[in-house]
mmCIF file with all atom_site columns, C-alpha atoms in Angstrom:
data_model
loop_
_atom_site.group_PDB
_atom_site.id
_atom_site.type_symbol
_atom_site.label_atom_id
_atom_site.label_alt_id
_atom_site.label_comp_id
_atom_site.label_asym_id
_atom_site.label_entity_id
_atom_site.label_seq_id
_atom_site.pdbx_PDB_ins_code
_atom_site.Cartn_x
_atom_site.Cartn_y
_atom_site.Cartn_z
_atom_site.occupancy
_atom_site.B_iso_or_equiv
_atom_site.pdbx_formal_charge
_atom_site.auth_seq_id
_atom_site.auth_comp_id
_atom_site.auth_asym_id
_atom_site.auth_atom_id
_atom_site.pdbx_PDB_model_num
ATOM 1   C CA . UNK O 1 1   ? 138.404 80.480  105.173 1.00 0.00 ? 1   UNK O CA 1
ATOM 2   C CA . UNK O 1 2   ? 134.797 79.835  105.633 1.00 0.00 ? 2   UNK O CA 1
ATOM 3   C CA . UNK O 1 3   ? 132.455 79.199  102.786 1.00 0.00 ? 3   UNK O CA 1
ATOM 4   C CA . UNK O 1 4   ? 128.760 79.964  102.399 1.00 0.00 ? 4   UNK O CA 1
ATOM 5   C CA . UNK O 1 5   ? 128.036 76.248  103.634 1.00 0.00 ? 5   UNK O CA 1
ATOM 6   C CA . UNK O 1 6   ? 127.193 75.157  107.129 1.00 0.00 ? 6   UNK O CA 1
ATOM 7   C CA . UNK O 1 7   ? 125.625 78.003  108.647 1.00 0.00 ? 7   UNK O CA 1
ATOM 8   C CA . UNK O 1 8   ? 122.219 78.633  110.255 1.00 0.00 ? 8   UNK O CA 1
ATOM 9   C CA . UNK O 1 9   ? 120.969 81.674  108.357 1.00 0.00 ? 9   UNK O CA 1
ATOM 10  C CA . UNK O 1 10  ? 118.122 81.166  105.732 1.00 0.00 ? 10  UNK O CA 1
ATOM 11  C CA . UNK O 1 11  ? 119.304 81.429  102.151 1.00 0.00 ? 11  UNK O CA 1
ATOM 12  C CA . UNK O 1 12  ? 120.818 83.227  100.504 1.00 0.00 ? 12  UNK O CA 1
ATOM 13  C CA . UNK O 1 13  ? 122.929 83.828  103.515 1.00 0.00 ? 13  UNK O CA 1
ATOM 14  C CA . UNK O 1 14  ? 123.965 80.458  104.706 1.00 0.00 ? 14  UNK O CA 1
ATOM 15  C CA . UNK O 1 15  ? 127.106 80.777  106.596 1.00 0.00 ? 15  UNK O CA 1
ATOM 16  C CA . UNK O 1 16  ? 127.319 84.317  106.471 1.00 0.00 ? 16  UNK O CA 1
ATOM 17  C CA . UNK O 1 17  ? 129.860 85.992  108.960 1.00 0.00 ? 17  UNK O CA 1
ATOM 18  C CA . UNK O 1 18  ? 129.048 89.579  108.352 1.00 0.00 ? 18  UNK O CA 1
ATOM 19  C CA . UNK O 1 19  ? 126.697 91.891  110.624 1.00 0.00 ? 19  UNK O CA 1
ATOM 20  C CA . UNK O 1 20  ? 126.524 94.319  107.842 1.00 0.00 ? 20  UNK O CA 1
ATOM 21  C CA . UNK O 1 21  ? 124.569 92.809  105.139 1.00 0.00 ? 21  UNK O CA 1
ATOM 22  C CA . UNK O 1 22  ? 120.990 92.552  106.424 1.00 0.00 ? 22  UNK O CA 1
ATOM 23  C CA . UNK O 1 23  ? 121.413 89.189  107.877 1.00 0.00 ? 23  UNK O CA 1
ATOM 24  C CA . UNK O 1 24  ? 119.627 88.431  111.544 1.00 0.00 ? 24  UNK O CA 1
ATOM 25  C CA . UNK O 1 25  ? 122.312 89.267  114.060 1.00 0.00 ? 25  UNK O CA 1
ATOM 26  C CA . UNK O 1 26  ? 121.598 86.167  116.037 1.00 0.00 ? 26  UNK O CA 1
ATOM 27  C CA . UNK O 1 27  ? 122.156 84.038  113.033 1.00 0.00 ? 27  UNK O CA 1
ATOM 28  C CA . UNK O 1 28  ? 125.505 85.900  112.421 1.00 0.00 ? 28  UNK O CA 1
ATOM 29  C CA . UNK O 1 29  ? 126.565 85.248  115.945 1.00 0.00 ? 29  UNK O CA 1
ATOM 30  C CA . UNK O 1 30  ? 125.743 81.617  115.527 1.00 0.00 ? 30  UNK O CA 1
ATOM 31  C CA . UNK O 1 31  ? 127.547 81.157  112.234 1.00 0.00 ? 31  UNK O CA 1
ATOM 32  C CA . UNK O 1 32  ? 130.599 82.827  113.744 1.00 0.00 ? 32  UNK O CA 1
ATOM 33  C CA . UNK O 1 33  ? 130.493 80.441  116.852 1.00 0.00 ? 33  UNK O CA 1
ATOM 34  C CA . UNK O 1 34  ? 130.119 77.475  114.497 1.00 0.00 ? 34  UNK O CA 1
ATOM 35  C CA . UNK O 1 35  ? 133.125 78.462  112.355 1.00 0.00 ? 35  UNK O CA 1
ATOM 36  C CA . UNK O 1 36  ? 135.330 79.440  115.179 1.00 0.00 ? 36  UNK O CA 1
ATOM 37  C CA . UNK O 1 37  ? 134.653 76.326  117.074 1.00 0.00 ? 37  UNK O CA 1
ATOM 38  C CA . UNK O 1 38  ? 135.236 74.262  113.954 1.00 0.00 ? 38  UNK O CA 1
ATOM 39  C CA . UNK O 1 39  ? 138.842 75.743  113.467 1.00 0.00 ? 39  UNK O CA 1
ATOM 40  C CA . UNK O 1 40  ? 139.578 75.882  117.118 1.00 0.00 ? 40  UNK O CA 1
ATOM 41  C CA . UNK O 1 41  ? 139.849 79.656  117.467 1.00 0.00 ? 41  UNK O CA 1
ATOM 42  C CA . UNK O 1 42  ? 138.440 81.798  120.277 1.00 0.00 ? 42  UNK O CA 1
ATOM 43  C CA . UNK O 1 43  ? 136.644 84.723  118.932 1.00 0.00 ? 43  UNK O CA 1
ATOM 44  C CA . UNK O 1 44  ? 137.688 87.150  121.435 1.00 0.00 ? 44  UNK O CA 1
ATOM 45  C CA . UNK O 1 45  ? 141.274 86.474  120.017 1.00 0.00 ? 45  UNK O CA 1
ATOM 46  C CA . UNK O 1 46  ? 140.391 87.812  116.723 1.00 0.00 ? 46  UNK O CA 1
ATOM 47  C CA . UNK O 1 47  ? 141.315 91.070  115.060 1.00 0.00 ? 47  UNK O CA 1
ATOM 48  C CA . UNK O 1 48  ? 139.093 92.538  112.326 1.00 0.00 ? 48  UNK O CA 1
ATOM 49  C CA . UNK O 1 49  ? 140.087 95.273  109.818 1.00 0.00 ? 49  UNK O CA 1
ATOM 50  C CA . UNK O 1 50  ? 137.086 97.844  109.022 1.00 0.00 ? 50  UNK O CA 1
ATOM 51  C CA . UNK O 1 51  ? 137.894 97.413  105.215 1.00 0.00 ? 51  UNK O CA 1
ATOM 52  C CA . UNK O 1 52  ? 137.484 100.591 103.398 1.00 0.00 ? 52  UNK O CA 1
ATOM 53  C CA . UNK O 1 53  ? 139.130 99.355  100.113 1.00 0.00 ? 53  UNK O CA 1
ATOM 54  C CA . UNK O 1 54  ? 142.064 101.429 100.870 1.00 0.00 ? 54  UNK O CA 1
ATOM 55  C CA . UNK O 1 55  ? 145.736 100.597 101.117 1.00 0.00 ? 55  UNK O CA 1
ATOM 56  C CA . UNK O 1 56  ? 146.412 101.397 104.921 1.00 0.00 ? 56  UNK O CA 1
ATOM 57  C CA . UNK O 1 57  ? 148.096 98.678  106.899 1.00 0.00 ? 57  UNK O CA 1
ATOM 58  C CA . UNK O 1 58  ? 148.297 98.530  110.727 1.00 0.00 ? 58  UNK O CA 1
ATOM 59  C CA . UNK O 1 59  ? 150.764 96.679  112.876 1.00 0.00 ? 59  UNK O CA 1
ATOM 60  C CA . UNK O 1 60  ? 148.715 95.361  115.879 1.00 0.00 ? 60  UNK O CA 1
ATOM 61  C CA . UNK O 1 61  ? 149.280 93.575  119.358 1.00 0.00 ? 61  UNK O CA 1
ATOM 62  C CA . UNK O 1 62  ? 145.545 93.082  120.347 1.00 0.00 ? 62  UNK O CA 1
ATOM 63  C CA . UNK O 1 63  ? 142.473 91.711  119.080 1.00 0.00 ? 63  UNK O CA 1
ATOM 64  C CA . UNK O 1 64  ? 139.528 93.852  118.341 1.00 0.00 ? 64  UNK O CA 1
ATOM 65  C CA . UNK O 1 65  ? 138.163 96.138  115.263 1.00 0.00 ? 65  UNK O CA 1
ATOM 66  C CA . UNK O 1 66  ? 140.639 98.393  113.644 1.00 0.00 ? 66  UNK O CA 1
ATOM 67  C CA . UNK O 1 67  ? 139.172 101.262 111.615 1.00 0.00 ? 67  UNK O CA 1
ATOM 68  C CA . UNK O 1 68  ? 140.375 102.913 108.315 1.00 0.00 ? 68  UNK O CA 1
ATOM 69  C CA . UNK O 1 69  ? 142.595 100.053 107.254 1.00 0.00 ? 69  UNK O CA 1
ATOM 70  C CA . UNK O 1 70  ? 142.409 96.860  104.974 1.00 0.00 ? 70  UNK O CA 1
ATOM 71  C CA . UNK O 1 71  ? 145.476 95.428  106.242 1.00 0.00 ? 71  UNK O CA 1
ATOM 72  C CA . UNK O 1 72  ? 146.721 93.803  109.558 1.00 0.00 ? 72  UNK O CA 1
ATOM 73  C CA . UNK O 1 73  ? 150.286 92.606  110.561 1.00 0.00 ? 73  UNK O CA 1
ATOM 74  C CA . UNK O 1 74  ? 151.328 91.109  113.886 1.00 0.00 ? 74  UNK O CA 1
ATOM 75  C CA . UNK O 1 75  ? 154.064 89.001  115.430 1.00 0.00 ? 75  UNK O CA 1
ATOM 76  C CA . UNK O 1 76  ? 152.023 88.028  118.499 1.00 0.00 ? 76  UNK O CA 1
ATOM 77  C CA . UNK O 1 77  ? 150.873 84.500  119.108 1.00 0.00 ? 77  UNK O CA 1
ATOM 78  C CA . UNK O 1 78  ? 147.278 83.470  119.565 1.00 0.00 ? 78  UNK O CA 1
ATOM 79  C CA . UNK O 1 79  ? 146.239 86.553  117.858 1.00 0.00 ? 79  UNK O CA 1
ATOM 80  C CA . UNK O 1 80  ? 144.260 85.906  114.534 1.00 0.00 ? 80  UNK O CA 1
ATOM 81  C CA . UNK O 1 81  ? 143.904 88.372  111.707 1.00 0.00 ? 81  UNK O CA 1
ATOM 82  C CA . UNK O 1 82  ? 140.502 88.288  109.898 1.00 0.00 ? 82  UNK O CA 1
ATOM 83  C CA . UNK O 1 83  ? 139.551 89.520  106.584 1.00 0.00 ? 83  UNK O CA 1
ATOM 84  C CA . UNK O 1 84  ? 135.873 89.510  105.331 1.00 0.00 ? 84  UNK O CA 1
ATOM 85  C CA . UNK O 1 85  ? 135.393 88.906  101.459 1.00 0.00 ? 85  UNK O CA 1
ATOM 86  C CA . UNK O 1 86  ? 132.799 88.184  98.897  1.00 0.00 ? 86  UNK O CA 1
ATOM 87  C CA . UNK O 1 87  ? 134.786 88.539  95.663  1.00 0.00 ? 87  UNK O CA 1
ATOM 88  C CA . UNK O 1 88  ? 137.840 90.388  96.703  1.00 0.00 ? 88  UNK O CA 1
ATOM 89  C CA . UNK O 1 89  ? 140.880 88.402  97.483  1.00 0.00 ? 89  UNK O CA 1
ATOM 90  C CA . UNK O 1 90  ? 142.137 87.570  101.101 1.00 0.00 ? 90  UNK O CA 1
ATOM 91  C CA . UNK O 1 91  ? 145.779 87.622  100.836 1.00 0.00 ? 91  UNK O CA 1
ATOM 92  C CA . UNK O 1 92  ? 147.919 86.113  103.752 1.00 0.00 ? 92  UNK O CA 1
ATOM 93  C CA . UNK O 1 93  ? 151.708 86.294  104.411 1.00 0.00 ? 93  UNK O CA 1
ATOM 94  C CA . UNK O 1 94  ? 153.829 84.487  106.791 1.00 0.00 ? 94  UNK O CA 1
ATOM 95  C CA . UNK O 1 95  ? 157.428 85.017  107.605 1.00 0.00 ? 95  UNK O CA 1
ATOM 96  C CA . UNK O 1 96  ? 158.328 81.723  109.277 1.00 0.00 ? 96  UNK O CA 1
ATOM 97  C CA . UNK O 1 97  ? 161.858 82.885  110.157 1.00 0.00 ? 97  UNK O CA 1
ATOM 98  C CA . UNK O 1 98  ? 160.732 85.950  112.360 1.00 0.00 ? 98  UNK O CA 1
ATOM 99  C CA . UNK O 1 99  ? 157.322 84.607  112.987 1.00 0.00 ? 99  UNK O CA 1
ATOM 100 C CA . UNK O 1 100 ? 155.238 87.481  111.573 1.00 0.00 ? 100 UNK O CA 1
ATOM 101 C CA . UNK O 1 101 ? 151.952 87.328  109.768 1.00 0.00 ? 101 UNK O CA 1
ATOM 102 C CA . UNK O 1 102 ? 149.878 89.632  107.567 1.00 0.00 ? 102 UNK O CA 1
ATOM 103 C CA . UNK O 1 103 ? 146.464 89.624  106.340 1.00 0.00 ? 103 UNK O CA 1
ATOM 104 C CA . UNK O 1 104 ? 145.065 92.042  103.547 1.00 0.00 ? 104 UNK O CA 1
ATOM 105 C CA . UNK O 1 105 ? 141.528 92.530  101.966 1.00 0.00 ? 105 UNK O CA 1
ATOM 106 C CA . UNK O 1 106 ? 142.387 92.936  98.209  1.00 0.00 ? 106 UNK O CA 1
ATOM 107 C CA . UNK O 1 107 ? 139.894 94.255  95.635  1.00 0.00 ? 107 UNK O CA 1
ATOM 108 C CA . UNK O 1 108 ? 140.801 96.210  92.362  1.00 0.00 ? 108 UNK O CA 1
ATOM 109 C CA . UNK O 1 109 ? 141.208 99.397  94.455  1.00 0.00 ? 109 UNK O CA 1
ATOM 110 C CA . UNK O 1 110 ? 143.512 97.786  96.973  1.00 0.00 ? 110 UNK O CA 1
ATOM 111 C CA . UNK O 1 111 ? 145.530 96.061  94.160  1.00 0.00 ? 111 UNK O CA 1
ATOM 112 C CA . UNK O 1 112 ? 145.834 99.364  92.193  1.00 0.00 ? 112 UNK O CA 1
ATOM 113 C CA . UNK O 1 113 ? 147.278 100.978 95.364  1.00 0.00 ? 113 UNK O CA 1
ATOM 114 C CA . UNK O 1 114 ? 149.510 98.022  96.196  1.00 0.00 ? 114 UNK O CA 1
ATOM 115 C CA . UNK O 1 115 ? 148.321 97.057  99.481  1.00 0.00 ? 115 UNK O CA 1
ATOM 116 C CA . UNK O 1 116 ? 150.040 93.759  99.549  1.00 0.00 ? 116 UNK O CA 1
ATOM 117 C CA . UNK O 1 117 ? 153.478 95.518  98.734  1.00 0.00 ? 117 UNK O CA 1
ATOM 118 C CA . UNK O 1 118 ? 152.825 97.909  101.438 1.00 0.00 ? 118 UNK O CA 1
ATOM 119 C CA . UNK O 1 119 ? 151.980 95.148  103.883 1.00 0.00 ? 119 UNK O CA 1
ATOM 120 C CA . UNK O 1 120 ? 155.272 93.463  102.951 1.00 0.00 ? 120 UNK O CA 1
ATOM 121 C CA . UNK O 1 121 ? 157.073 96.584  103.241 1.00 0.00 ? 121 UNK O CA 1
ATOM 122 C CA . UNK O 1 122 ? 155.712 97.017  106.763 1.00 0.00 ? 122 UNK O CA 1
ATOM 123 C CA . UNK O 1 123 ? 156.940 93.397  107.643 1.00 0.00 ? 123 UNK O CA 1
ATOM 124 C CA . UNK O 1 124 ? 160.278 94.307  106.311 1.00 0.00 ? 124 UNK O CA 1
ATOM 125 C CA . UNK O 1 125 ? 160.453 97.635  108.225 1.00 0.00 ? 125 UNK O CA 1
ATOM 126 C CA . UNK O 1 126 ? 159.124 96.542  111.545 1.00 0.00 ? 126 UNK O CA 1
ATOM 127 C CA . UNK O 1 127 ? 160.379 93.040  111.826 1.00 0.00 ? 127 UNK O CA 1
ATOM 128 C CA . UNK O 1 128 ? 163.114 92.609  109.429 1.00 0.00 ? 128 UNK O CA 1
ATOM 129 C CA . UNK O 1 129 ? 161.422 90.330  107.290 1.00 0.00 ? 129 UNK O CA 1
ATOM 130 C CA . UNK O 1 130 ? 163.295 88.979  104.388 1.00 0.00 ? 130 UNK O CA 1
ATOM 131 C CA . UNK O 1 131 ? 160.852 88.627  101.339 1.00 0.00 ? 131 UNK O CA 1
ATOM 132 C CA . UNK O 1 132 ? 162.746 85.682  99.981  1.00 0.00 ? 132 UNK O CA 1
ATOM 133 C CA . UNK O 1 133 ? 161.650 83.674  102.971 1.00 0.00 ? 133 UNK O CA 1
ATOM 134 C CA . UNK O 1 134 ? 157.804 84.782  103.097 1.00 0.00 ? 134 UNK O CA 1
ATOM 135 C CA . UNK O 1 135 ? 155.120 82.234  102.282 1.00 0.00 ? 135 UNK O CA 1
ATOM 136 C CA . UNK O 1 136 ? 152.066 83.714  100.631 1.00 0.00 ? 136 UNK O CA 1
ATOM 137 C CA . UNK O 1 137 ? 148.442 82.540  99.980  1.00 0.00 ? 137 UNK O CA 1
ATOM 138 C CA . UNK O 1 138 ? 145.920 84.224  97.819  1.00 0.00 ? 138 UNK O CA 1
ATOM 139 C CA . UNK O 1 139 ? 142.674 82.972  98.546  1.00 0.00 ? 139 UNK O CA 1
ATOM 140 C CA . UNK O 1 140 ? 139.530 82.417  96.767  1.00 0.00 ? 140 UNK O CA 1
ATOM 141 C CA . UNK O 1 141 ? 138.147 85.488  94.930  1.00 0.00 ? 141 UNK O CA 1
ATOM 142 C CA . UNK O 1 142 ? 136.384 86.575  91.516  1.00 0.00 ? 142 UNK O CA 1
ATOM 143 C CA . UNK O 1 143 ? 138.641 85.082  88.891  1.00 0.00 ? 143 UNK O CA 1
ATOM 144 C CA . UNK O 1 144 ? 139.421 86.557  85.582  1.00 0.00 ? 144 UNK O CA 1
ATOM 145 C CA . UNK O 1 145 ? 136.735 84.390  83.992  1.00 0.00 ? 145 UNK O CA 1
ATOM 146 C CA . UNK O 1 146 ? 133.960 86.429  85.589  1.00 0.00 ? 146 UNK O CA 1
ATOM 147 C CA . UNK O 1 147 ? 135.511 89.634  86.937  1.00 0.00 ? 147 UNK O CA 1
ATOM 148 C CA . UNK O 1 148 ? 134.584 92.259  84.389  1.00 0.00 ? 148 UNK O CA 1
ATOM 149 C CA . UNK O 1 149 ? 135.811 95.866  84.873  1.00 0.00 ? 149 UNK O CA 1
ATOM 150 C CA . UNK O 1 150 ? 135.334 99.158  82.966  1.00 0.00 ? 150 UNK O CA 1
ATOM 151 C CA . UNK O 1 151 ? 138.314 100.656 80.990  1.00 0.00 ? 151 UNK O CA 1
ATOM 152 C CA . UNK O 1 152 ? 138.914 103.180 83.640  1.00 0.00 ? 152 UNK O CA 1
ATOM 153 C CA . UNK O 1 153 ? 139.764 100.359 85.753  1.00 0.00 ? 153 UNK O CA 1
ATOM 154 C CA . UNK O 1 154 ? 141.515 98.220  83.319  1.00 0.00 ? 154 UNK O CA 1
ATOM 155 C CA . UNK O 1 155 ? 143.919 101.232 82.264  1.00 0.00 ? 155 UNK O CA 1
ATOM 156 C CA . UNK O 1 156 ? 145.432 100.853 85.926  1.00 0.00 ? 156 UNK O CA 1
ATOM 157 C CA . UNK O 1 157 ? 146.963 97.393  85.223  1.00 0.00 ? 157 UNK O CA 1
ATOM 158 C CA . UNK O 1 158 ? 149.347 95.778  82.844  1.00 0.00 ? 158 UNK O CA 1
ATOM 159 C CA . UNK O 1 159 ? 147.993 94.384  79.492  1.00 0.00 ? 159 UNK O CA 1
ATOM 160 C CA . UNK O 1 160 ? 148.876 91.025  80.793  1.00 0.00 ? 160 UNK O CA 1
ATOM 161 C CA . UNK O 1 161 ? 146.545 91.163  83.769  1.00 0.00 ? 161 UNK O CA 1
ATOM 162 C CA . UNK O 1 162 ? 143.626 92.322  81.364  1.00 0.00 ? 162 UNK O CA 1
ATOM 163 C CA . UNK O 1 163 ? 141.691 90.045  79.234  1.00 0.00 ? 163 UNK O CA 1
ATOM 164 C CA . UNK O 1 164 ? 139.296 90.991  76.545  1.00 0.00 ? 164 UNK O CA 1
ATOM 165 C CA . UNK O 1 165 ? 136.760 88.262  75.681  1.00 0.00 ? 165 UNK O CA 1
ATOM 166 C CA . UNK O 1 166 ? 133.750 88.926  73.550  1.00 0.00 ? 166 UNK O CA 1
ATOM 167 C CA . UNK O 1 167 ? 133.555 92.481  74.137  1.00 0.00 ? 167 UNK O CA 1
ATOM 168 C CA . UNK O 1 168 ? 133.979 92.302  77.977  1.00 0.00 ? 168 UNK O CA 1
ATOM 169 C CA . UNK O 1 169 ? 137.125 93.464  79.736  1.00 0.00 ? 169 UNK O CA 1
ATOM 170 C CA . UNK O 1 170 ? 138.247 91.326  82.734  1.00 0.00 ? 170 UNK O CA 1
ATOM 171 C CA . UNK O 1 171 ? 140.832 91.537  85.410  1.00 0.00 ? 171 UNK O CA 1
ATOM 172 C CA . UNK O 1 172 ? 143.005 88.651  86.761  1.00 0.00 ? 172 UNK O CA 1
ATOM 173 C CA . UNK O 1 173 ? 143.468 90.102  90.457  1.00 0.00 ? 173 UNK O CA 1
ATOM 174 C CA . UNK O 1 174 ? 145.302 86.947  91.557  1.00 0.00 ? 174 UNK O CA 1
ATOM 175 C CA . UNK O 1 175 ? 147.912 87.437  88.677  1.00 0.00 ? 175 UNK O CA 1
ATOM 176 C CA . UNK O 1 176 ? 148.485 91.077  89.653  1.00 0.00 ? 176 UNK O CA 1
ATOM 177 C CA . UNK O 1 177 ? 148.909 90.299  93.273  1.00 0.00 ? 177 UNK O CA 1
ATOM 178 C CA . UNK O 1 178 ? 151.445 87.406  92.595  1.00 0.00 ? 178 UNK O CA 1
ATOM 179 C CA . UNK O 1 179 ? 153.314 89.767  90.250  1.00 0.00 ? 179 UNK O CA 1
ATOM 180 C CA . UNK O 1 180 ? 153.537 92.381  93.037  1.00 0.00 ? 180 UNK O CA 1
ATOM 181 C CA . UNK O 1 181 ? 154.687 89.973  95.583  1.00 0.00 ? 181 UNK O CA 1
ATOM 182 C CA . UNK O 1 182 ? 157.340 88.402  93.370  1.00 0.00 ? 182 UNK O CA 1
ATOM 183 C CA . UNK O 1 183 ? 158.728 91.700  92.314  1.00 0.00 ? 183 UNK O CA 1
ATOM 184 C CA . UNK O 1 184 ? 159.148 92.602  95.942  1.00 0.00 ? 184 UNK O CA 1
ATOM 185 C CA . UNK O 1 185 ? 161.417 89.430  96.300  1.00 0.00 ? 185 UNK O CA 1
ATOM 186 C CA . UNK O 1 186 ? 158.903 86.595  97.354  1.00 0.00 ? 186 UNK O CA 1
ATOM 187 C CA . UNK O 1 187 ? 159.755 83.455  95.471  1.00 0.00 ? 187 UNK O CA 1
ATOM 188 C CA . UNK O 1 188 ? 157.224 82.258  92.991  1.00 0.00 ? 188 UNK O CA 1
ATOM 189 C CA . UNK O 1 189 ? 157.212 78.804  94.444  1.00 0.00 ? 189 UNK O CA 1
ATOM 190 C CA . UNK O 1 190 ? 156.278 80.265  97.863  1.00 0.00 ? 190 UNK O CA 1
ATOM 191 C CA . UNK O 1 191 ? 153.068 81.807  96.663  1.00 0.00 ? 191 UNK O CA 1
ATOM 192 C CA . UNK O 1 192 ? 150.056 79.496  96.573  1.00 0.00 ? 192 UNK O CA 1
ATOM 193 C CA . UNK O 1 193 ? 147.137 80.812  94.489  1.00 0.00 ? 193 UNK O CA 1
ATOM 194 C CA . UNK O 1 194 ? 143.672 79.352  95.134  1.00 0.00 ? 194 UNK O CA 1
ATOM 195 C CA . UNK O 1 195 ? 142.144 78.175  91.891  1.00 0.00 ? 195 UNK O CA 1
ATOM 196 C CA . UNK O 1 196 ? 138.511 78.771  93.294  1.00 0.00 ? 196 UNK O CA 1
ATOM 197 C CA . UNK O 1 197 ? 136.351 81.615  91.699  1.00 0.00 ? 197 UNK O CA 1
ATOM 198 C CA . UNK O 1 198 ? 133.781 82.861  94.143  1.00 0.00 ? 198 UNK O CA 1
ATOM 199 C CA . UNK O 1 199 ? 131.371 84.021  91.310  1.00 0.00 ? 199 UNK O CA 1
ATOM 200 C CA . UNK O 1 200 ? 131.479 80.592  89.391  1.00 0.00 ? 200 UNK O CA 1
ATOM 201 C CA . UNK O 1 201 ? 131.049 78.347  92.360  1.00 0.00 ? 201 UNK O CA 1
ATOM 202 C CA . UNK O 1 202 ? 127.610 79.499  93.718  1.00 0.00 ? 202 UNK O CA 1
ATOM 203 C CA . UNK O 1 203 ? 127.141 76.507  96.074  1.00 0.00 ? 203 UNK O CA 1
ATOM 204 C CA . UNK O 1 204 ? 130.329 77.083  97.785  1.00 0.00 ? 204 UNK O CA 1
ATOM 205 C CA . UNK O 1 205 ? 130.935 80.800  98.125  1.00 0.00 ? 205 UNK O CA 1
ATOM 206 C CA . UNK O 1 206 ? 129.301 84.038  98.533  1.00 0.00 ? 206 UNK O CA 1
ATOM 207 C CA . UNK O 1 207 ? 129.656 86.605  95.904  1.00 0.00 ? 207 UNK O CA 1
ATOM 208 C CA . UNK O 1 208 ? 128.608 90.147  95.963  1.00 0.00 ? 208 UNK O CA 1
ATOM 209 C CA . UNK O 1 209 ? 128.871 90.690  92.148  1.00 0.00 ? 209 UNK O CA 1
ATOM 210 C CA . UNK O 1 210 ? 126.704 87.602  91.633  1.00 0.00 ? 210 UNK O CA 1
ATOM 211 C CA . UNK O 1 211 ? 124.102 88.009  94.278  1.00 0.00 ? 211 UNK O CA 1
ATOM 212 C CA . UNK O 1 212 ? 124.219 91.849  95.101  1.00 0.00 ? 212 UNK O CA 1
ATOM 213 C CA . UNK O 1 213 ? 122.856 93.081  98.433  1.00 0.00 ? 213 UNK O CA 1
ATOM 214 C CA . UNK O 1 214 ? 121.631 89.507  99.484  1.00 0.00 ? 214 UNK O CA 1
ATOM 215 C CA . UNK O 1 215 ? 125.195 88.234  99.335  1.00 0.00 ? 215 UNK O CA 1
ATOM 216 C CA . UNK O 1 216 ? 126.647 86.989  102.639 1.00 0.00 ? 216 UNK O CA 1
ATOM 217 C CA . UNK O 1 217 ? 130.348 87.240  103.577 1.00 0.00 ? 217 UNK O CA 1
ATOM 218 C CA . UNK O 1 218 ? 133.093 84.687  104.049 1.00 0.00 ? 218 UNK O CA 1
ATOM 219 C CA . UNK O 1 219 ? 135.981 85.066  106.580 1.00 0.00 ? 219 UNK O CA 1
ATOM 220 C CA . UNK O 1 220 ? 139.554 84.277  106.118 1.00 0.00 ? 220 UNK O CA 1
ATOM 221 C CA . UNK O 1 221 ? 141.951 83.842  109.023 1.00 0.00 ? 221 UNK O CA 1
ATOM 222 C CA . UNK O 1 222 ? 145.703 83.719  109.785 1.00 0.00 ? 222 UNK O CA 1
ATOM 223 C CA . UNK O 1 223 ? 147.208 83.283  113.276 1.00 0.00 ? 223 UNK O CA 1
ATOM 224 C CA . UNK O 1 224 ? 150.439 82.255  114.832 1.00 0.00 ? 224 UNK O CA 1
ATOM 225 C CA . UNK O 1 225 ? 150.225 79.516  117.756 1.00 0.00 ? 225 UNK O CA 1
ATOM 226 C CA . UNK O 1 226 ? 152.688 79.099  120.308 1.00 0.00 ? 226 UNK O CA 1
#
């Protein structure tokens, strides 16, 4: 996963990988080239989801941009699944037995719609994945320390995932998504949860909630090598 550090865009964009946030396109292209070169990935092998804050998941075999979805699943090697984030969580699933991967863009809407569950169900249906064998990573996002929501959003989640502190209502996205995975049969010790908060760590991460329209985006990737 990229951070906001190491790019060529002027602040506040820094290492911004999105063409949709007002950054100079030539800077974005250069940022992407730097990032992909750093991790040894050819950009023409990357698949991007259009990301509409929905719960639609696509099974894919080729790189490119896929519209109307926030989740991608593949069993193809040398095909990288990418999720653009700046407070929402990037969630990645890996079935090492059948060599299947999934990548998901998960905000509160996607969490409420159980996109990670739907993604795992897709892996089970299409590739006979066994949830108990899946390894999961829930990446940096806005943590419960900073992620305030309204009561209309809070009511969609269990009381354990909602914190009320000094008159504010906060949501623990990471907890909810881990609970959804374990409820599907993924072992708790197979779920790695990043401790990083995108809103707290301003020098390291972009945050739309913190910086508004001048926020860049990070990119999270997962891929199968031969």
